XYZ file of C-alpha atoms in Angstrom:
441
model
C -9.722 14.612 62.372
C -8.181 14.843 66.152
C -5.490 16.438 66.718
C -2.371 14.641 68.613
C -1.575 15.986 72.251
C 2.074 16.183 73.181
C 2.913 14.407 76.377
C 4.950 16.473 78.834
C 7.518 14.045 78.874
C 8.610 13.735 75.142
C 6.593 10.679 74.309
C 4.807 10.402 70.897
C 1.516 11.579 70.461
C -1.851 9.421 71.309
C -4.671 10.500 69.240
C -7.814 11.031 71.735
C -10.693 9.021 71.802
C -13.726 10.641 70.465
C -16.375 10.815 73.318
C -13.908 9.345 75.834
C -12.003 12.357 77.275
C -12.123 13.046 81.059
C -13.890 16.777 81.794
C -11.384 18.297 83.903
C -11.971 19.575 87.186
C -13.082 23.647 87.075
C -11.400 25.670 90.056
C -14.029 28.610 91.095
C -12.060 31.406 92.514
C -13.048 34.725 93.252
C -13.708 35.100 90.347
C -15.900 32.600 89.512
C -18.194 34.601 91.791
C -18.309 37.497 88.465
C -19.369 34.472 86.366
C -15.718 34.056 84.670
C -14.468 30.467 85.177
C -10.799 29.834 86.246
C -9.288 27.727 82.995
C -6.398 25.583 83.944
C -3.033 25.520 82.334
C -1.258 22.375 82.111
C 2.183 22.557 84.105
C 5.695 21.420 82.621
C 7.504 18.514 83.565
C 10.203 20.328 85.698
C 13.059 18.241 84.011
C 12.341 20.066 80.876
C 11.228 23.556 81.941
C 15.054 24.852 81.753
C 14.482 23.592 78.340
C 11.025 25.095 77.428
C 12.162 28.282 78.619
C 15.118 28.339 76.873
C 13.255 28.251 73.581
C 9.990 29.400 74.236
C 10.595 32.219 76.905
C 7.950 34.035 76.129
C 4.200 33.312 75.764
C 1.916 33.625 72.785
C 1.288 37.182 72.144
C -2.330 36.660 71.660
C -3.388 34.314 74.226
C -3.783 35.873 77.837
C -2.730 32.547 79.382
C 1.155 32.431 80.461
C 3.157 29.694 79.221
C 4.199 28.715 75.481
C 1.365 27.888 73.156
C -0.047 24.976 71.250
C 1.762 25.505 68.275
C 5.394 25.787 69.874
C 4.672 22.444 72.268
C 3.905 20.256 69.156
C 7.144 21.420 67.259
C 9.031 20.528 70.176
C 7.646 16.858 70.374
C 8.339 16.130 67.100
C 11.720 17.342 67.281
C 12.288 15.084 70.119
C 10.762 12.523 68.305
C 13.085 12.522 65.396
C 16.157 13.055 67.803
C 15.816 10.169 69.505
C 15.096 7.914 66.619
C 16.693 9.251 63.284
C 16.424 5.762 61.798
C 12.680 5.247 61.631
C 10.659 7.125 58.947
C 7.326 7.515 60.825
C 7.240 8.020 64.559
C 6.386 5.603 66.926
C 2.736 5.802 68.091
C 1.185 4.194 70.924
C -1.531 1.376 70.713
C -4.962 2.905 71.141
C -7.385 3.269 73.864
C -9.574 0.429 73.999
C -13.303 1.099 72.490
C -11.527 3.352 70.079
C -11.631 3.435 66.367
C -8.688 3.526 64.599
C -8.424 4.234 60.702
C -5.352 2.794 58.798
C -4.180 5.229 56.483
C -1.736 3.720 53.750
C 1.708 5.104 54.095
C 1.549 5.896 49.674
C -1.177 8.293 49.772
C 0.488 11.412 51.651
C 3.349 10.719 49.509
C 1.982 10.053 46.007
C 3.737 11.596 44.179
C 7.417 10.172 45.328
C 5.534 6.979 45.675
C 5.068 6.984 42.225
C 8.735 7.828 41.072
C 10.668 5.847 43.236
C 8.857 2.669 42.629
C 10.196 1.333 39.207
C 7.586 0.182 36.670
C 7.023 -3.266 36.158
C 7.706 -4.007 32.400
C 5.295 -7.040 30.860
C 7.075 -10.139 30.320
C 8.538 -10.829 27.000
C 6.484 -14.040 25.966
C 8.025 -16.566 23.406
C 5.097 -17.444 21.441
C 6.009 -17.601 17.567
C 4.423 -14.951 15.278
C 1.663 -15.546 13.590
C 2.125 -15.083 9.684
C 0.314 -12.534 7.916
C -3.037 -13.473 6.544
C -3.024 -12.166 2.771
C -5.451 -9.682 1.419
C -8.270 -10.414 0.501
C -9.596 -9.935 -2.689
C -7.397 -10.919 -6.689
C -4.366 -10.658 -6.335
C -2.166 -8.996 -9.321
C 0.792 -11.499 -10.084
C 4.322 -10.550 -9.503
C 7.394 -11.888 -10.990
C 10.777 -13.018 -9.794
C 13.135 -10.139 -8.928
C 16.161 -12.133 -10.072
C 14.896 -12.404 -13.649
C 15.529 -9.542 -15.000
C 17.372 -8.941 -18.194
C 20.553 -7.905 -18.339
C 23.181 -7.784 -21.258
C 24.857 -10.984 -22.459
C 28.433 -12.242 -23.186
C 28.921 -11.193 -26.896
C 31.224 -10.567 -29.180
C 31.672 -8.901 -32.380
C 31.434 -11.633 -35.666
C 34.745 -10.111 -36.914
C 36.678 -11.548 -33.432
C 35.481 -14.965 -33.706
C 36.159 -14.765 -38.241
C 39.992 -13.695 -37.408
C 40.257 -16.664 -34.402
C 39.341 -19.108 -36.552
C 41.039 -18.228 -39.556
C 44.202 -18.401 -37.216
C 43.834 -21.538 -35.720
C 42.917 -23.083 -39.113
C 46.099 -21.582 -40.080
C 48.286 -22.864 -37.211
C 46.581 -26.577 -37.941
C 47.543 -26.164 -41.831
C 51.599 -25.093 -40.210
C 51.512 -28.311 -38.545
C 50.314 -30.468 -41.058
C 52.651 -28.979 -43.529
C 55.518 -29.823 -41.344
C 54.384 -33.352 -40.625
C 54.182 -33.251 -44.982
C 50.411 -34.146 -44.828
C 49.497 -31.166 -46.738
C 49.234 -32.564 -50.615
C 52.349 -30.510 -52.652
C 49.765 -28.909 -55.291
C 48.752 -26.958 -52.282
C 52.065 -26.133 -51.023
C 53.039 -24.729 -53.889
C 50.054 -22.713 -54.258
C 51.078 -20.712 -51.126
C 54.193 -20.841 -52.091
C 55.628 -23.667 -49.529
C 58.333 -25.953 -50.223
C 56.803 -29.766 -50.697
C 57.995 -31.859 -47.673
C 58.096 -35.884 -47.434
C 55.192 -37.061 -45.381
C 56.626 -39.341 -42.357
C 53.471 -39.834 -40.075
C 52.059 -37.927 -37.651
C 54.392 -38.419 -34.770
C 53.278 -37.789 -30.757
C 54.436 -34.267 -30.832
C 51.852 -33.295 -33.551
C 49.208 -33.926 -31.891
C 48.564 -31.698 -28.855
C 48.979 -28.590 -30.978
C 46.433 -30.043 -33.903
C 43.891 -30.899 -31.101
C 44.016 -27.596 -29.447
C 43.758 -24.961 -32.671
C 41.161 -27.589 -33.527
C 39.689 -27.017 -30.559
C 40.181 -23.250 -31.117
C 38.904 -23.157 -34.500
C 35.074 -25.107 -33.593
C 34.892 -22.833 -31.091
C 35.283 -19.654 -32.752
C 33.606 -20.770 -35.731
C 30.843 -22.610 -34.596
C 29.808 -19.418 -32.311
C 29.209 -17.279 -34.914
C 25.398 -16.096 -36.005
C 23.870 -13.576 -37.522
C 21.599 -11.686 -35.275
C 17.955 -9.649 -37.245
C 16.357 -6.617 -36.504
C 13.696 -6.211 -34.041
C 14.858 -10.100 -32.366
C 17.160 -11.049 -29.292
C 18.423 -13.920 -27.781
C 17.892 -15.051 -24.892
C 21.372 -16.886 -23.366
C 20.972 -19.984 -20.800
C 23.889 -22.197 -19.517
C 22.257 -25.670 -18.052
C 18.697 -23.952 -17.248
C 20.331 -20.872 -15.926
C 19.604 -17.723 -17.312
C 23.080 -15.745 -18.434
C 21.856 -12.971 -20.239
C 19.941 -11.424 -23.378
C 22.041 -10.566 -26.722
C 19.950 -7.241 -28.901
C 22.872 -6.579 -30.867
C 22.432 -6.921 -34.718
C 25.027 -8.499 -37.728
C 27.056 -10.877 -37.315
C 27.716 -11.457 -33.665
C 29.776 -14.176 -31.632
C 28.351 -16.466 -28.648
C 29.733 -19.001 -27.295
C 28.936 -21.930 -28.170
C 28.021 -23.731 -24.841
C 25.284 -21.121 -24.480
C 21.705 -22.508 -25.585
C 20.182 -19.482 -27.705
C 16.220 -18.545 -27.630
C 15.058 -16.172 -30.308
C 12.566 -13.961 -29.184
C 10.479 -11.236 -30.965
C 11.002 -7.859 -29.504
C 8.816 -5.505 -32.503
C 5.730 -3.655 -31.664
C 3.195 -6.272 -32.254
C -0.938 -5.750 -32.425
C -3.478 -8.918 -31.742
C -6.374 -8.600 -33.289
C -8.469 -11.487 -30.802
C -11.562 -13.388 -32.378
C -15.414 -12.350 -31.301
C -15.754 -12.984 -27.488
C -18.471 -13.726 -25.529
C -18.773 -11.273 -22.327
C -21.788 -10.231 -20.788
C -22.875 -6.719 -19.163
C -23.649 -5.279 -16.126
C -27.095 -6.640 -16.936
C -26.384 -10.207 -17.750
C -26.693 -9.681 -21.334
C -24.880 -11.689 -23.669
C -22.172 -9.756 -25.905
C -19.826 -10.619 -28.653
C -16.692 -8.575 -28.224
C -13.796 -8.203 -30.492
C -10.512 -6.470 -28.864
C -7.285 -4.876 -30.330
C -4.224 -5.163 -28.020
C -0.816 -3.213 -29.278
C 2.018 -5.171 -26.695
C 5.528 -5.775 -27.528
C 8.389 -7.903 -25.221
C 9.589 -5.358 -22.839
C 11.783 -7.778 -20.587
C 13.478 -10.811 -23.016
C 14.086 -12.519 -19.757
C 10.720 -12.537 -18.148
C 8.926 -13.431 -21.403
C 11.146 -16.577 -22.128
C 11.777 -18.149 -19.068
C 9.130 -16.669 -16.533
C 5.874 -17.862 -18.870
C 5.635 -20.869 -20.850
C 4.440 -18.897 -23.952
C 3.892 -15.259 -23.242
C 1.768 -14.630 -26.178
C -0.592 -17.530 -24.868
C -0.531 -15.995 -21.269
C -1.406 -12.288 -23.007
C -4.418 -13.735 -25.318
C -5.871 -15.551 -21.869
C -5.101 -12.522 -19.716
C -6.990 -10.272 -22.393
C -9.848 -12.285 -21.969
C -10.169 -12.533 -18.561
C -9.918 -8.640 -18.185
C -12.726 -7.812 -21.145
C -14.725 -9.539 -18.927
C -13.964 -8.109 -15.958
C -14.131 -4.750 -17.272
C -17.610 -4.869 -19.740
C -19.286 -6.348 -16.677
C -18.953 -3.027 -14.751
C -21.568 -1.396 -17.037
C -24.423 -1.835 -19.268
C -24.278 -2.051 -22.810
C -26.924 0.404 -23.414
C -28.459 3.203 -21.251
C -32.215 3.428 -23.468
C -33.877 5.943 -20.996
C -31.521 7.913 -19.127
C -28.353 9.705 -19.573
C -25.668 6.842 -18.172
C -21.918 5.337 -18.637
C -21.901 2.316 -20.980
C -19.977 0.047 -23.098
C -20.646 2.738 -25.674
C -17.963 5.181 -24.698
C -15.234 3.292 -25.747
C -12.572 5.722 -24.849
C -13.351 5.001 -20.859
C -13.803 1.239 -21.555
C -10.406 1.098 -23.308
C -8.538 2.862 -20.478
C -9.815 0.762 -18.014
C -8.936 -2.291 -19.931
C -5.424 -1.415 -20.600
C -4.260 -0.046 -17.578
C -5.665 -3.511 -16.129
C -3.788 -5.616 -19.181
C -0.587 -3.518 -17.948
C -0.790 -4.658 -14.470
C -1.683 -8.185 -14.944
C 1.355 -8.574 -18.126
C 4.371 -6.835 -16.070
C 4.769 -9.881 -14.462
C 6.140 -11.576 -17.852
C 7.917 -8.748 -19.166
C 5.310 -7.490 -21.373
C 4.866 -4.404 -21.942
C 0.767 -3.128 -23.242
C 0.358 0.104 -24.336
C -2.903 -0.224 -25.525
C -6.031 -2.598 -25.808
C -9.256 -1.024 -27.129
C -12.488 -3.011 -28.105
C -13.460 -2.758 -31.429
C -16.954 -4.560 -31.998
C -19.748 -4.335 -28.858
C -22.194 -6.292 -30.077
C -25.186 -8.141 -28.643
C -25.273 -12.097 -29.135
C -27.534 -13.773 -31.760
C -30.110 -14.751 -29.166
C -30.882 -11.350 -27.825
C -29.974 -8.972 -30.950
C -33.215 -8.797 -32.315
C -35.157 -7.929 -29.199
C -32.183 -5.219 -28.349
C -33.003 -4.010 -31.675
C -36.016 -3.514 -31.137
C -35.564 -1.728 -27.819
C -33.429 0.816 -29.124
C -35.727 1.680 -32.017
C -38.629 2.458 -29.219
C -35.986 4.307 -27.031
C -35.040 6.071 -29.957
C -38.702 6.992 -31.103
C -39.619 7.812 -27.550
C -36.748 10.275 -27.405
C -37.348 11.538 -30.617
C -41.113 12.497 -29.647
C -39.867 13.828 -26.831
C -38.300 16.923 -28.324
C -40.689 17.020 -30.907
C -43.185 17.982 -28.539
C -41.020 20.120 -26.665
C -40.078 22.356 -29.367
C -44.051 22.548 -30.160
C -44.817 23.731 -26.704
C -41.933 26.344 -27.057
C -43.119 27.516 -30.271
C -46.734 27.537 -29.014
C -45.526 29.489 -25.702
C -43.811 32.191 -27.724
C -46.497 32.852 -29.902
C -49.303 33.205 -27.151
C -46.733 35.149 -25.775
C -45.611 37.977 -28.378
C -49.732 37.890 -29.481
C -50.708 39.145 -25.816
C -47.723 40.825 -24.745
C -48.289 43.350 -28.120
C -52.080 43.698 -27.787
C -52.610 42.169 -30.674
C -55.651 40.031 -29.157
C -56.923 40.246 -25.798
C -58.206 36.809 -24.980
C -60.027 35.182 -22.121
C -58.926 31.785 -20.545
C -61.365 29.985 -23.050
C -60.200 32.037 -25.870
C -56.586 31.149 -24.865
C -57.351 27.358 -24.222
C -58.338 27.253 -27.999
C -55.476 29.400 -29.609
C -53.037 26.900 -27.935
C -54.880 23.879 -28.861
C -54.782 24.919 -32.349
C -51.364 25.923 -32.274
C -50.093 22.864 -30.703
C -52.420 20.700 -33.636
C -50.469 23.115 -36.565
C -47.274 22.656 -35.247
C -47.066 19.108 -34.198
C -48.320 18.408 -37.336
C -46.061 19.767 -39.241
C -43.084 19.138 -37.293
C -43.712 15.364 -37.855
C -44.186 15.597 -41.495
């Protein structure tokens, strides 16, 4: 890269033209005659030598030439520079020499790094497009019910509350007809009231006889006797308003429409189902769920009939579940239908999920008959009679070789008999005819 040369006169610097620069002239003195050249040195503007002096008075210490050297003439032009123009950043530089190449050099790059800091970041624009809903998972989907249906405890009273309202408003309605004389004087006189005439009922007997009338319905007619092991579910106009699981005699009001539902531990015992295994074999499958109403609420109002839902949702996940494995493993040592420990675990903790929904509550659902249907039971049969005879040989004839091995063994090892190879091809054949033969008798 060339180096800028300093004008005499202050100016900025004017990067030389590669290839272009003038030789200058070489003086021979006398001592050009010893074959040492006489080098030049270039003279100060006499304006400025006060100046030069002042700060450079003495010359470099290594050069031999007098006069201040390169370094100290090109910190004084740029301090001239910046004095007489403290507004620009970059000094002022003189078009080039014509025929002369000239690289741009972006102003960022020597100054990357404060480049990079000052300039604030541009931030993407915020766009306004809607967001796209979320695509659901795929795959079943477990039902969920409505978080606002839950149960919660109803508006009840005790029986006795509602027995002693009504007993005084039938009172109060007796006090008035007495004093209007409606009440017949036999009766009177049996509480031990004075008879009075009968006039009519005026005006001013009738607000009080329509409101402990009123009164009386009321508390009477909300009465009911609530059993063991039921609740009821409370709705005002379709809305839900509670569930009542006190027992006795009990008081609701009457405006509330009352739905008796069964809250005992309950087993279903389901008819033989047809399935089919992992195989495609057809199966007749009889289940045992034990369930009972965990959420009054749910069951009644979430589910048109919860115990329909549970016998359809106990179907659907036998056959989910028996479909994962084969009914019988004839040949190898395999998970079937057989171990029905695993198969009832799977099938309850998938009757739990699927039944929270409508408050029901499984605990457990176990399958009590695997069988194979009519159309495929005989040759089944007959399959696992063969695998069972094949497995049975098999340790028949394992235990023979054992028994043969050990013998051979203990006759040799004690030097009993000393045998040859056809010697001990016969003792073993024998052996093996004696004990198989005997083993399978």
């Amino acid at each position: 890269m060339p180096v800028p040369q300093a004008l005499p006169d202050g100016g900025a610097a004017v990067p030389a033209a590669r290839g272009e620069s003038e030789p200058e002239p070489v003086h021979t003195t006398a001592d050009s005659v010893s074959g040492s050249p006489h080098i030049p040195h270039p003279q100060p503007h006499p304006q400025h030598e006060d100046d030069e002096r002042r700060e450079a008075p003495d010359t470099a210490p290594d050069s031999g030439v007098p006069g201040p050297g390169v370094a100290e003439i090109v910190a004084q032009a740029v301090a001239r520079a910046m004095e007489e123009d403290d507004t620009q950043d970059l000094p002022h530089v003189s078009a080039p020499r014509r025929g002369t190449a000239v690289t741009e050099v972006p102003v960022s790059l020597p100054f990357r790094a404060a480049s990079t800091t000052l300039l604030p970041k541009r931030e993407p624009a915020a766009t306004s497009r809607p967001a796209r809903p979320a695509r659901p998972a795929p795959g079943r989907r477990v039902p969920r019910g409505d978080d606002r249906l839950r149960e919660h405890r109803g508006p009840v009273l005790p029986g006795w509350v509602g027995v002693a309202v009504g007993g005084l408003a039938l009172a109060g309605c007796t006090a008035v007809l007495w004093r209007a004389g409606a009440v017949p004087d036999a009766f009177a006189a049996a509480f031990g009231a004075a008879p009075r005439a009968y006039h009519g009922l005026r005006a001013t007997h009738w607000p009080p006889l329509a409101f402990l009338g009123i009164v009386a319905l009321v508390a009477l007619g909300g009465l009911g006797r609530a059993r063991t092991g039921h609740a009821w579910v409370l709705t005002l106009f379709g809305r839900y308003r509670g569930t009542v699981r006190r027992t006795g005699l009990t008081w609701v009001s009457p405006l509330l429409l009352r739905r008796r539902v069964d809250v005992r531990l309950r087993h279903w015992r389901s008819d033989p189902m047809p399935a089919v295994d992992s195989g495609g074999l057809a199966l007749q499958v009889v289940v045992q769920v034990v369930w009972q109403v965990k959420d009054t609420a749910r069951a009644t109002l979430a589910v048109a009939d919860h115990t329909e839902y549970l016998s359809e949702q106990v179907e659907s996940a036998m056959a989910r579940v028996l479909s994962q494995l084969p009914a019988d493993a004839f040949h190898e040592d395999a998970p079937t239908l057989r171990d029905a420990e695993a198969v009832g675990d799977a099938l309850t903790r998938m009757l739990a999920a699927e039944t929270e929904a409508v408050g029901i509550e499984v605990f457990s659902a176990q399958p009590t008959r695997i069988e194979y249907a009519a159309e495929v039971a005989e040759a089944m049969r007959r399959r696992r009679v063969a695998a069972i005879d094949a497995k049975h040989r098999d340790t028949v004839l394992t235990s023979v070789v054992d028994a043969v091995d050990d013998t051979v063994h203990r006759l040799t090892s004690r030097g009993l008999v000393e045998l040859d190879d056809y010697e001990r091809k016969a003792l073993v054949k024998d052996l093996t005819v004696a004990f198989y033969t005997g083993r399978t008798e």
